[in-house]
C-alpha positions in Angstrom: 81.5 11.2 -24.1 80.8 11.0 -20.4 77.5 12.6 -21.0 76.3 10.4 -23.0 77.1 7.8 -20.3 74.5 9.8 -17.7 71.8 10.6 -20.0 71.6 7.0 -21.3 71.7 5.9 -17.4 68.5 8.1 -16.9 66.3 6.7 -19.5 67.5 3.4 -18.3 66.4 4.2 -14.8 63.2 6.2 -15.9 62.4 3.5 -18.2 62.8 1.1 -15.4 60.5 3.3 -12.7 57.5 3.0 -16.2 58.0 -0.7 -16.1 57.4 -1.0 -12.2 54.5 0.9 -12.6 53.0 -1.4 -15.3 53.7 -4.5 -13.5 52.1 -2.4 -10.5 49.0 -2.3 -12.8 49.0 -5.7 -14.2 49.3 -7.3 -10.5 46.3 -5.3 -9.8 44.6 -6.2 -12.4 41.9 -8.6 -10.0 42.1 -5.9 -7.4 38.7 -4.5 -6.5 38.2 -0.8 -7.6 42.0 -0.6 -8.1 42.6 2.5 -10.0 45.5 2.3 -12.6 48.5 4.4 -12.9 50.0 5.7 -16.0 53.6 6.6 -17.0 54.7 10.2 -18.0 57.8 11.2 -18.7 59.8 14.6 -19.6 63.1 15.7 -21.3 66.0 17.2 -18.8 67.6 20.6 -19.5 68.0 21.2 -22.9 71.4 23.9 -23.4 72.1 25.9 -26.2 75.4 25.3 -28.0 77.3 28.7 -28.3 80.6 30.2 -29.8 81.9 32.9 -27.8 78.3 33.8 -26.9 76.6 34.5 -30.4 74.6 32.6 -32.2 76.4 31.9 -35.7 74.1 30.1 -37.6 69.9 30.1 -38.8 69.7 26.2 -37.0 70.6 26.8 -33.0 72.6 23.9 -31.9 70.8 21.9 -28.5 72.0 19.4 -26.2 69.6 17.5 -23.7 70.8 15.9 -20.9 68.1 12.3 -20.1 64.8 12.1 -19.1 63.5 11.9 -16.2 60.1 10.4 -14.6 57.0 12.4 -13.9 55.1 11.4 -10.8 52.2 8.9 -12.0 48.7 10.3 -13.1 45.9 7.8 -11.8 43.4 6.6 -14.1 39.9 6.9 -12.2 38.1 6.0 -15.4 34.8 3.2 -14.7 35.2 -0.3 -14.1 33.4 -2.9 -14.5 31.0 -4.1 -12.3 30.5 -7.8 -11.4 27.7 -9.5 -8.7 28.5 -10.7 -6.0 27.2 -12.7 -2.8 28.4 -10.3 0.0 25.4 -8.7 2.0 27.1 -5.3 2.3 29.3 -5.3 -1.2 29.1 -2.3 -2.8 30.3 -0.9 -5.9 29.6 2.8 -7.5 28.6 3.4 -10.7 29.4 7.1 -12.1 31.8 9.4 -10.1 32.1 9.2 -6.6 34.1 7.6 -3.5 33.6 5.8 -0.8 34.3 7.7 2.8 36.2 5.7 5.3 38.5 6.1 8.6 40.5 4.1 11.2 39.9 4.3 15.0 41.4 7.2 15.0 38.7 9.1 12.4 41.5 10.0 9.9 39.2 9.1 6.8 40.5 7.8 3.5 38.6 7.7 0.3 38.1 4.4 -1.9 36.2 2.5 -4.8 36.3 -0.7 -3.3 33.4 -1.3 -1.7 34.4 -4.7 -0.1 32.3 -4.1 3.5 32.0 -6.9 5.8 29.7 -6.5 9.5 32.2 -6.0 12.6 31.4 -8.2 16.2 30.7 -4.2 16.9 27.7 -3.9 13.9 29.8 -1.1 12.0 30.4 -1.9 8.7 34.5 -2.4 7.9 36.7 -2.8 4.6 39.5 -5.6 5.1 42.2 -3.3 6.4 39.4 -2.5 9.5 38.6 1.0 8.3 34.9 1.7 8.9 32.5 3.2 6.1 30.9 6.8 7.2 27.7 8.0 5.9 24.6 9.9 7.4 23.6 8.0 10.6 19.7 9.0 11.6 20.5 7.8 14.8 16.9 5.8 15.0 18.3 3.0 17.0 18.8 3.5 20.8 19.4 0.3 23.0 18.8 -1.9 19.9 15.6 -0.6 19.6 14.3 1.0 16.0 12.2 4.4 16.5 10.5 4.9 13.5 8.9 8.1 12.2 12.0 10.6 13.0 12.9 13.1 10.6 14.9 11.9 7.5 15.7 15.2 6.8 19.7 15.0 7.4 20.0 12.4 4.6 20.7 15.5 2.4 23.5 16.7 4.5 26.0 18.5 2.5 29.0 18.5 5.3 31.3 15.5 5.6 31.6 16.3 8.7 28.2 15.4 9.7 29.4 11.6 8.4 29.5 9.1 11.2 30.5 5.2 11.0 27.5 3.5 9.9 26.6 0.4 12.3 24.1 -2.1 11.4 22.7 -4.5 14.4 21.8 -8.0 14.4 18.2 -8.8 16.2 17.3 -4.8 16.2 14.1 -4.5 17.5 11.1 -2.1 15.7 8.7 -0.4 18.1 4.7 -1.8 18.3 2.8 1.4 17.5 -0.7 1.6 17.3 -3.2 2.3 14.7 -5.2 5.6 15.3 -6.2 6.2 11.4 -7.4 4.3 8.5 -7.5 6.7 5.9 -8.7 4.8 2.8 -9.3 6.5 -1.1 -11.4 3.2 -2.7 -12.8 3.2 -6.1 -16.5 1.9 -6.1 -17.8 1.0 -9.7 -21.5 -0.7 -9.0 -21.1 -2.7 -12.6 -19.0 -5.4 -11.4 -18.2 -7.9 -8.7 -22.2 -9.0 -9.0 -23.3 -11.7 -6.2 -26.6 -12.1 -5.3 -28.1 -9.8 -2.9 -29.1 -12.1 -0.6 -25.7 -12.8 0.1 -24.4 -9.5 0.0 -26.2 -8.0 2.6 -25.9 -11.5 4.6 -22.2 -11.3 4.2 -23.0 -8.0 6.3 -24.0 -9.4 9.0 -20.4 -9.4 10.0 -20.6 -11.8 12.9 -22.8 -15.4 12.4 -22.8 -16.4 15.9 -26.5 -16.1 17.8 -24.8 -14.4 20.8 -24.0 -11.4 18.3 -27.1 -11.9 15.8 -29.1 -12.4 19.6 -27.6 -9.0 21.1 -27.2 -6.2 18.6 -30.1 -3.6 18.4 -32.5 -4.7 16.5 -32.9 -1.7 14.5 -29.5 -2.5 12.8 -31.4 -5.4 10.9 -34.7 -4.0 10.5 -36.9 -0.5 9.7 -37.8 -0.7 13.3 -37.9 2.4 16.0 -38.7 3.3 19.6 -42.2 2.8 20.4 -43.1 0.2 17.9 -45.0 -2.6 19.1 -45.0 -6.4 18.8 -47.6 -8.8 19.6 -47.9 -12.4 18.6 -51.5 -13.9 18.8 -52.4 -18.1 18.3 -56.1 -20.0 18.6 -54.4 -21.2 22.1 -53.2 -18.0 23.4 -53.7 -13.9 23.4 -50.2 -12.4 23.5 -48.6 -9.2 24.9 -47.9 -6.4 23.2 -44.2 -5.6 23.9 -42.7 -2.0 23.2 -39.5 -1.3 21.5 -36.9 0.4 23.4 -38.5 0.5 26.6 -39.7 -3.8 27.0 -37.1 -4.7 24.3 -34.0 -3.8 22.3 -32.9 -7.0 21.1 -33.9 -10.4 19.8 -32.8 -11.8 23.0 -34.6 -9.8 25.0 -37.8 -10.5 22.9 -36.7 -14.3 23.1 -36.8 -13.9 27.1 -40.0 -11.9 27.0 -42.0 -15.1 24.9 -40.0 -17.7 27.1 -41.4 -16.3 30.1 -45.4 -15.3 29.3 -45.7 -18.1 26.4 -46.1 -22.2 26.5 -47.2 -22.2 22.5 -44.2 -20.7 20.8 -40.4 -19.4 20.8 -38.5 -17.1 18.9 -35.6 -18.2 17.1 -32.6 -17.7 14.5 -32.9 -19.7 11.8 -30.4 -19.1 8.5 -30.0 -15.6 9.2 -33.9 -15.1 10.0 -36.5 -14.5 12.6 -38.7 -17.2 13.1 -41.2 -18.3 15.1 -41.5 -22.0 16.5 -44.4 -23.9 16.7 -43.8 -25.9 20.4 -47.1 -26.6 21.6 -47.6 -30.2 19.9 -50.3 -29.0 17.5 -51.3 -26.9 14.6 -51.4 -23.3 15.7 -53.4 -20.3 13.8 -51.0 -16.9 14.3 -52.2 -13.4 13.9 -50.1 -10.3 15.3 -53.1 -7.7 16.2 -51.9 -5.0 18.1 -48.7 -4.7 16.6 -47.6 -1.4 15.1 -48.1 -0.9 11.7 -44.6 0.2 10.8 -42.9 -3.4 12.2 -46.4 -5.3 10.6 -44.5 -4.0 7.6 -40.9 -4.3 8.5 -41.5 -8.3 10.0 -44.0 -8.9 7.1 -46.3 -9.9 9.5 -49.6 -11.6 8.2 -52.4 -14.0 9.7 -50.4 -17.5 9.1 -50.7 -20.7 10.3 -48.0 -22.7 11.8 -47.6 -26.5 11.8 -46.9 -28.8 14.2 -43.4 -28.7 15.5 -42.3 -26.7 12.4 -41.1 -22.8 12.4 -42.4 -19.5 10.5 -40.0 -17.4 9.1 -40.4 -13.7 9.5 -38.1 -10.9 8.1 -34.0 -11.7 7.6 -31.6 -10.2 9.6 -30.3 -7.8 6.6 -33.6 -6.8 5.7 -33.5 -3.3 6.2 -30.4 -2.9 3.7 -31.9 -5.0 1.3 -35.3 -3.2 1.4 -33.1 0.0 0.8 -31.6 -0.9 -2.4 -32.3 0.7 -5.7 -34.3 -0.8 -8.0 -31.0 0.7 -11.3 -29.2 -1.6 -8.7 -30.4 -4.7 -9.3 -28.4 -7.4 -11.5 -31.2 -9.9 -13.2 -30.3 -13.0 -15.2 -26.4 -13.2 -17.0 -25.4 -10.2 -14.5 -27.5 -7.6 -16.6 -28.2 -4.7 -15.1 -31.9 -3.6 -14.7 -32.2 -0.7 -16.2 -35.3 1.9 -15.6 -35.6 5.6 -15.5 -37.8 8.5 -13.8 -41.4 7.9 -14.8 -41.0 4.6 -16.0 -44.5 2.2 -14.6 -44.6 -1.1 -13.5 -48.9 -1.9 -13.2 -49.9 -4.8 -11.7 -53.5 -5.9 -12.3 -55.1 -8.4 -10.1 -58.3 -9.6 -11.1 -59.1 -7.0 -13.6 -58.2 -4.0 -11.2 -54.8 -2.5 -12.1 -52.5 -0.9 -9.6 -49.9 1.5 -11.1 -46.7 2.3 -9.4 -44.4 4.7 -10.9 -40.2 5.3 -10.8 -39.2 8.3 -9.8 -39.0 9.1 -5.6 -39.7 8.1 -2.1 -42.4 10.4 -1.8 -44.8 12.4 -4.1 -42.4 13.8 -7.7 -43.6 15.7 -10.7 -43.3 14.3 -14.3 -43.7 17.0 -16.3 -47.5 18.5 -15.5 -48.6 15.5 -13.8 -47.6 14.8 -10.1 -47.4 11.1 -8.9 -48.5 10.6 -5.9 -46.4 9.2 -2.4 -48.5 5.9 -2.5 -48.0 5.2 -6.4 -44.1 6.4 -6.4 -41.1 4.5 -5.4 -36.9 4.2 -5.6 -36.2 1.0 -3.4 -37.4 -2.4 -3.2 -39.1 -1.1 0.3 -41.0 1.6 -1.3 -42.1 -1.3 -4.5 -43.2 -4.0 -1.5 -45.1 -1.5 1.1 -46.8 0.3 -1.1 -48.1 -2.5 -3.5 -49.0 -4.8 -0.4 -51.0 -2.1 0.9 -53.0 -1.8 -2.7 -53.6 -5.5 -2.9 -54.4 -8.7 -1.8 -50.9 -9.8 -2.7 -48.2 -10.8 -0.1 -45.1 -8.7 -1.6 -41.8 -9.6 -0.2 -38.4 -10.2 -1.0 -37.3 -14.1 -0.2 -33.8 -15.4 -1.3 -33.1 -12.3 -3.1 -36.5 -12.6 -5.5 -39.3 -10.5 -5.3 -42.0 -12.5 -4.4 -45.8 -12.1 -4.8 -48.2 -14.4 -2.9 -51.7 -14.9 -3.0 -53.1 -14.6 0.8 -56.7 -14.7 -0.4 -59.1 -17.4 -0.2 -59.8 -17.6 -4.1 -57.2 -17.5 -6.6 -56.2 -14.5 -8.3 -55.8 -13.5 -12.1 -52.7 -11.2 -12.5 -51.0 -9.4 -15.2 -47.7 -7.1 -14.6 -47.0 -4.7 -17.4 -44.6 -1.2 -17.9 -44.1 1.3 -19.7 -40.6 -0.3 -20.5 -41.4 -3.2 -23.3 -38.5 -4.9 -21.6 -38.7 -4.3 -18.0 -40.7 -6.9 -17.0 -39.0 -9.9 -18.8 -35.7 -8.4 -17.1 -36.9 -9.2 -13.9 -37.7 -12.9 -14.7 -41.5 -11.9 -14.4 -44.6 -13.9 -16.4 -46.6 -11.1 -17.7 -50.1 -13.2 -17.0 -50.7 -15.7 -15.0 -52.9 -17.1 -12.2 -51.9 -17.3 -8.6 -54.2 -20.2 -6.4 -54.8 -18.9 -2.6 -51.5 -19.6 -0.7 -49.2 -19.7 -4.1 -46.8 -17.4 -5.4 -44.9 -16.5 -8.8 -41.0 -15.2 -8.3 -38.9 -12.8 -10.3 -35.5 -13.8 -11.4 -32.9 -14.0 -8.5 -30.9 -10.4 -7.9 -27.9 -9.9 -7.3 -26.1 -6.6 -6.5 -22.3 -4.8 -7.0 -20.7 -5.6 -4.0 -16.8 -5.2 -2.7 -15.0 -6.9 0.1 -11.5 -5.9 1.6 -9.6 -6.5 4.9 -6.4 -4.4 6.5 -4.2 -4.6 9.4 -4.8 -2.7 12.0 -2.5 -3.2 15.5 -2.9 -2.4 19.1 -0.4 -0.7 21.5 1.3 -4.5 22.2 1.8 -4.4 18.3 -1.2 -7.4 18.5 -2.2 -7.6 14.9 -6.3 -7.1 14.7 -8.6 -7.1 10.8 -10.9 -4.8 10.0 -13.0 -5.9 7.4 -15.1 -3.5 5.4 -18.0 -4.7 2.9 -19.6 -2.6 0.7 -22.6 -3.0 -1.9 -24.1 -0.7 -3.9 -27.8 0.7 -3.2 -28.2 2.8 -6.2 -25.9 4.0 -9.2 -25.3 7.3 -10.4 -27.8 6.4 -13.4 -30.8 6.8 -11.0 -32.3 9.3 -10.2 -30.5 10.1 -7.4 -26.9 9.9 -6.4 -24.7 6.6 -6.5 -24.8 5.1 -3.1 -23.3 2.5 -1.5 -24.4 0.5 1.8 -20.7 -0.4 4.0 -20.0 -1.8 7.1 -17.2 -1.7 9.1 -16.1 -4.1 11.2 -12.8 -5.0 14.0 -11.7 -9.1 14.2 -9.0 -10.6 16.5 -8.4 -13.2 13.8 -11.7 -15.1 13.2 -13.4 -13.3 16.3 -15.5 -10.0 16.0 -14.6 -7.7 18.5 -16.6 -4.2 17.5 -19.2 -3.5 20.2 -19.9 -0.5 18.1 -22.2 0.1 15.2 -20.7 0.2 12.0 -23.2 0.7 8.9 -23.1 3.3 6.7 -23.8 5.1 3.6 -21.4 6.3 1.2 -22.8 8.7 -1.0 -21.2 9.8 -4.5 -22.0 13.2 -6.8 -21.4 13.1 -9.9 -17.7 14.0 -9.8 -16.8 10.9 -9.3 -15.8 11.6 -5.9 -17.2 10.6 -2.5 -19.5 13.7 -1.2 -21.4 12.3 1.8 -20.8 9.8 4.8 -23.9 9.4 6.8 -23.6 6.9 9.6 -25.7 4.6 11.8 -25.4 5.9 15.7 -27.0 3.6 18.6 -30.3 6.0 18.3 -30.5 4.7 14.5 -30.4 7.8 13.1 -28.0 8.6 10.0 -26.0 11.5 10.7 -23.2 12.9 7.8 -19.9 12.5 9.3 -15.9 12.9 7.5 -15.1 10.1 9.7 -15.9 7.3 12.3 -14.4 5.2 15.4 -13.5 1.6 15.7 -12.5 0.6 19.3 -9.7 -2.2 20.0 -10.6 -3.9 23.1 -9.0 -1.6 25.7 -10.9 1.6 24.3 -8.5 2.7 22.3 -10.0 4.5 19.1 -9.2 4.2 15.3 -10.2 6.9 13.2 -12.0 5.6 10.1 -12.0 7.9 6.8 -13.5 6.9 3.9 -13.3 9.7 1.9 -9.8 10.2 0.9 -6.3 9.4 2.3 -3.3 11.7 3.3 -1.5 11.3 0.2 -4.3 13.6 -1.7 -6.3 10.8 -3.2 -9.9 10.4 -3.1 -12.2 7.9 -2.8 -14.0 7.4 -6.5 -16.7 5.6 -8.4 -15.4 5.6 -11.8 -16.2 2.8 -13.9 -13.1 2.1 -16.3 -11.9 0.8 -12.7 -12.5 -2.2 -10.7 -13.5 -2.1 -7.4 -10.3 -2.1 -5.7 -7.8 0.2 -2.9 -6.4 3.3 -4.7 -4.5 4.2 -2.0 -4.7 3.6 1.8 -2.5 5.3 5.1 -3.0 3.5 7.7 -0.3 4.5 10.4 0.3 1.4 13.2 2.3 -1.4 13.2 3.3 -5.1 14.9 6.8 -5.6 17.2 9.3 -6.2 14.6 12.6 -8.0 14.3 15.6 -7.0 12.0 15.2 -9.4 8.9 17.5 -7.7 6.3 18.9 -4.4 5.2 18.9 -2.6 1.7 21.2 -0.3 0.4 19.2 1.5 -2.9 20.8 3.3 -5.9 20.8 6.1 -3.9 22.9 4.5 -0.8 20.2 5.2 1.7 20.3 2.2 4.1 16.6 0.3 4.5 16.5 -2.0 7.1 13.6 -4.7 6.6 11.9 -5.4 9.5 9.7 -9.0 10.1 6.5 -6.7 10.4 6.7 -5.7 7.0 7.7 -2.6 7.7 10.9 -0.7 6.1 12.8 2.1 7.5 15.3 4.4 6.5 18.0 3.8 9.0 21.0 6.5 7.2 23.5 6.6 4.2 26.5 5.6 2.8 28.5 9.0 1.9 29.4 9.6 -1.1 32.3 12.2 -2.3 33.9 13.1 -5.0 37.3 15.6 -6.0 37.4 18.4 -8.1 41.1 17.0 -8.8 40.9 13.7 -8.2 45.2 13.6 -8.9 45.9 15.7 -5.9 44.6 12.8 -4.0 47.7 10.4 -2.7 47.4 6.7 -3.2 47.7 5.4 0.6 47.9 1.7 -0.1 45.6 -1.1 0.8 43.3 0.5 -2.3 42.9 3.7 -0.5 42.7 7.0 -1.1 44.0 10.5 1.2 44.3 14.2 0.1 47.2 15.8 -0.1 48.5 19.3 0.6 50.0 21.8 -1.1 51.1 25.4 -0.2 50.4 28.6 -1.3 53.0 31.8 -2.2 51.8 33.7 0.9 52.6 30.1 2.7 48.6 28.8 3.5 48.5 24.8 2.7 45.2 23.8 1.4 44.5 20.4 -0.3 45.7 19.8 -3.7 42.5 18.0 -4.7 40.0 20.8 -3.9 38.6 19.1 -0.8 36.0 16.3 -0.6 32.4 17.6 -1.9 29.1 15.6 -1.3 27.9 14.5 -4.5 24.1 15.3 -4.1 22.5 18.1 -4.8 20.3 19.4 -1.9 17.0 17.2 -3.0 19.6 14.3 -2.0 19.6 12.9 -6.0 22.9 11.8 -7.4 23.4 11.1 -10.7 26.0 8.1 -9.9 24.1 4.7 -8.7 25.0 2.2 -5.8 24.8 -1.4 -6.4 24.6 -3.8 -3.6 25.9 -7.0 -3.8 28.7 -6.0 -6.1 31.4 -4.8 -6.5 33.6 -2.9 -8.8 36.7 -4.6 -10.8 40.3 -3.2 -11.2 39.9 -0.9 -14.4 43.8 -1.8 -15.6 43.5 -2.4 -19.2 45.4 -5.4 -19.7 46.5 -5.5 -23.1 47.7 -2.2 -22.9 49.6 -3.0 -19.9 51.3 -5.7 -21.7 51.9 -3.9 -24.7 53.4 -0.9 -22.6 55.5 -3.7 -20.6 57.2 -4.8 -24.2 57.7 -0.7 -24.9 58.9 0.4 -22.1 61.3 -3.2 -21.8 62.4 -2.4 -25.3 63.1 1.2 -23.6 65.0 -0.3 -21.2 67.2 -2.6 -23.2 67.9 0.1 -26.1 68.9 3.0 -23.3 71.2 -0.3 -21.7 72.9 -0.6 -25.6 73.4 3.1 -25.3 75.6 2.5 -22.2 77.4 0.1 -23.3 78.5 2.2 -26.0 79.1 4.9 -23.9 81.2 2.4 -22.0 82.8 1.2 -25.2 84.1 4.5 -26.6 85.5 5.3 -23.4 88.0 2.4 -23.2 88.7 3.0 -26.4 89.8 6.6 -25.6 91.7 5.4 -22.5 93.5 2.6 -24.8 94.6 5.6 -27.4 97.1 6.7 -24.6 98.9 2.9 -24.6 
């Protein structure tokens, strides 16, 4: 009877210890990545009933004697996760705890990733414990060192975890740019604008002191020794000798200013040009110049009027002169389109003048070999050689070939080809008649051009722009390969800075891929180079490649693609403030820095439990492991140790989210429900006593 008594007592009181663990729960239930607990009981001793020691019957007779409470088994099952506005809350998604530790470095492990910024930087939960992770140690002083090895991120000892400290107003280290690796793909079908304008947009800097100062042979097909002489009815000039009398336009302009009263030399939109000063109508000739700048100048017996200017050749005449004629847009952006062997003839009055597609110098065609003076590629080769079979003035004047009558009577011409279409592509009249000092036009060109500026910064972090412009010479179509025309050029802001010379030719095969660089030295020569310099103002050098990046890709000139950056490495950067910081799926911390740039600074550490139940609920929503020992007496951790949870690539399969943070995961309806069970427990076990209690006064009242 008095058993009865006891074993109702201990479901009472186990019964009791279930319902203060599921109002535990229940209070928890807002309680960031609170991690429920569930009840588990188990029967006391169970005794055999026995009659003087044997066993008397088939159906044993048992007594039990209560029940008592297991220790709780914690639910670490997923929460939900909810946004949040705090900077540096954090919530895990997957398997996985936080690592954290007091002053003292004791650590604790939790799912609440409820992180606020110390007055210190380190990052702290409410109870002051700080959150440890990989720390790169890239800030000394408050200054960010960028470029250090990122290698430890993938650490896989906890004991290489540090507190993880996050400073306001870090500073990022200027670094300057040494190389401009860019992989650019090229297609010469789009991004048309008239040639004129392409090759003036080349001309990098506008302003006369650069246009006045640059070496002439960067405009023009001019070399050392050629000579210039300007002849009027008034005055015999002096024949002036490039590279030894003159290098530039300005030194020319001096030379006329000092030994001339009739004339000046002048800039005018992008063009030599001569001025007329001496107050009347002056007669101009220019014998005793070289042939080669008679050619490149288009210098011819002229006459000047008073007070008004000549204009000679543009300043971007040698790049236009060098394009392709399979280069050439015509009217509606359509391409011109003419092959090896292909004629254009050109008869003026009755005698016809054939030249023929195919090379810079003499090319076969089959069995028949075309001679150097009847072949050409460029526009160049098309004017030179044709003015030098005619009485026609051949030029190229606001991005239209021109032909002009500079005979005294008027001529009958008619341009044909081989190619039924060729000539109405260019915007040319088959026949007509051309009076002395007149002229008939093609269409206007344009060309395939492509424009782009980058940063680039000096060793204050100064930011600079280096513009590069490129525009297509010749595509792959022609007869030789694709090239491109580019120039290169350093600003500090609107202001050109480059005292170097930076035109080129990009050259493609046909694997689509860049093949040859040549390059235009001060001597004017074009040498083949991988690579080039750009100088910043205080002689420091930036390495230029145009053929490919670091990263493996290559400059191309595929045509399913724009014109546009595939890929670019350009290493540099500006002085930087702290402007932000990132935590990614992965926990690596990213600070953002006012530059643009963004560094991995470390990484919140992750662990996780082989038996996550052999870890002992510390309070405050923490975490510790407990011990257990062994037969032969060694203690060793009943949860199996913490363990890093990525692998050694540094992937983990569980995700971080910033700015949220993980719920309670009680289940509150079965929390209630298992509040009305285990009352109902209570109150049926508390029945049982009073029974118990019943029966023995009743027994005690037998002896009355």
């Amino acid at each position: 009877m008095q058993q009865s008594f006891y074993t109702s007592l201990s479901g009472a009181s186990t019964h009791q210890k279930g319902l203060d663990t599921w109002a535990n729960n229940i209070a928890n239930i807002n309680t960031s990545g609170f991690r429920s607990d569930t009840t588990e009981f188990k029967s006391l001793v169970t005794d055999f009933v026995r009659n003087g020691g044997q066993i008397k019957s088939a159906s044993v007779n048992k007594k039990g004697f209560g029940v008592t409470y297991l220790p709780s088994r914690t639910n670490f099952s997923q929460a939900a996760v909810v946004n949040t506005d705090g900077e540096f809350d954090l919530s895990i998604k997957g398997a996985g705890f936080f690592v954290v530790g007091d002053a003292a470095g004791n650590l604790r492990y939790t799912r609440d990733g409820s992180f606020i910024k110390s007055r210190d930087g380190y990052l702290v939960n409410s109870s002051g414990y700080f959150l440890y992770g990989v720390d790169l140690e890239k800030i000394t002083d408050n200054v960010f060192t960028p470029n250090q090895s990122d290698a430890q991120l993938n650490t896989d000892k906890v004991s290489d975890f540090k507190r993880l400290k996050v400073l306001n107003g870090t500073i990022y280290q200027p670094k300057q740019t040494t190389n401009l690796n860019l992989a650019i793909n090229l297609n010469s079908g789009n991004k048309i604008k008239s040639i004129k304008h392409a090759y003036s947009d080349m001309l990098y800097d506008k302003s006369e002191t650069f246009l006045y100062n640059r070496p002439l042979a960067e405009f023009i097909n001019i070399k050392d020794g050629d000579k210039f002489q300007i002849n009027t009815d008034t005055q015999q000039g002096i024949a002036y000798t490039y590279g030894t009398d003159f290098k530039n336009l300005d030194d020319l302009k001096k030379l006329i200013l000092r030994n001339r009263e009739d004339i000046r030399l002048e800039i005018d939109n992008d063009t030599i040009a001569i001025v007329n000063v001496s107050g009347n109508r002056l007669n101009v000739n220019y014998e005793g110049s070289s042939e080669g700048l008679k050619n490149a100048l288009s210098l011819e017996t002229d006459v000047i009027g008073k007070d008004a200017h000549l204009s000679l050749a543009p300043l971007y005449q040698r790049q236009e002169y060098e394009t392709d004629f399979n280069g050439l847009f015509a009217k509606n952006k359509s391409q011109i389109r003419i092959t090896k062997g292909d004629n254009i003839d050109i008869e003026v009055n009755g005698v016809t003048h054939t030249m023929v597609y195919g090379g810079h110098d003499e090319f076969k065609m089959g069995n028949k070999t075309i001679p150097k003076e009847d072949s050409f590629l460029t526009i160049g080769d098309f004017i030179d050689k044709l003015e030098k079979k005619t009485n026609l003035e051949v030029s190229m004047e606001n991005g239209r070939l021109k032909f002009k009558n500079i005979s005294s009577t008027a001529m009958d011409i008619n341009i044909s080809s081989s190619d039924t279409n060729l000539i109405s592509d260019l915007g040319l009249q088959s026949t007509s008649t051309i009076s002395p000092g007149s002229s008939v036009s093609s269409y206007s060109f344009g060309v395939s051009t492509h424009t782009k500026v980058v940063n680039v910064f000096d060793q204050t972090g100064k930011k600079y722009n280096v513009k590069f412009h490129y525009v297509a010479q010749a595509p792959l179509e022609s007869s030789q390969d694709e090239k491109w025309h580019v120039s290169f050029s350093l600003y500090d802001g609107n202001k050109l800075i480059s005292d170097k010379n930076t035109y080129g030719i990009v050259k493609f095969s046909d694997t689509a891929e860049v093949s040859t660089i040549l390059f235009n030295p001060e001597d004017n020569t074009r040498t083949e180079i991988d690579s080039f310099s750009l100088e910043f103002p205080n002689n420091e050098k930036i390495s230029v490649n145009l053929k490919n990046d670091n990263n493996g890709k290559s400059s191309t000139n595929v045509k399913y693609l724009d014109s546009s950056i595939i890929s670019k490495d350009i290493n540099g950067n500006q002085r930087g403030t702290m402007d932000g910081v990132i935590i990614s799926e992965q926990g690596k911390v990213i600070i953002n820095f006012s530059n643009q740039q963004q560094e991995i600074y470390g990484r919140v550490g992750l662990v996780d439990f082989v038996n996550k139940n052999g870890l002992k609920k510390t309070g405050n929503n923490m975490f510790e492991e407990s011990y257990a020992v062994s037969r032969d007496g060694i203690k060793y951790p009943a949860s199996g140790g913490a363990n890093i949870i990525w692998d050694k690539n540094g992937r983990i399969s569980s995700n971080i989210g910033q700015r949220s943070l993980e719920t309670s995961n009680v289940d509150l309806t079965k929390g209630l429900t298992q509040l009305i069970v285990m009352q109902r427990s209570f109150s049926a076990n508390s029945k049982a006593i009073s029974t118990s209690d019943e029966m023995v006064q009743q027994a005690i009242n037998l002896k009355s």
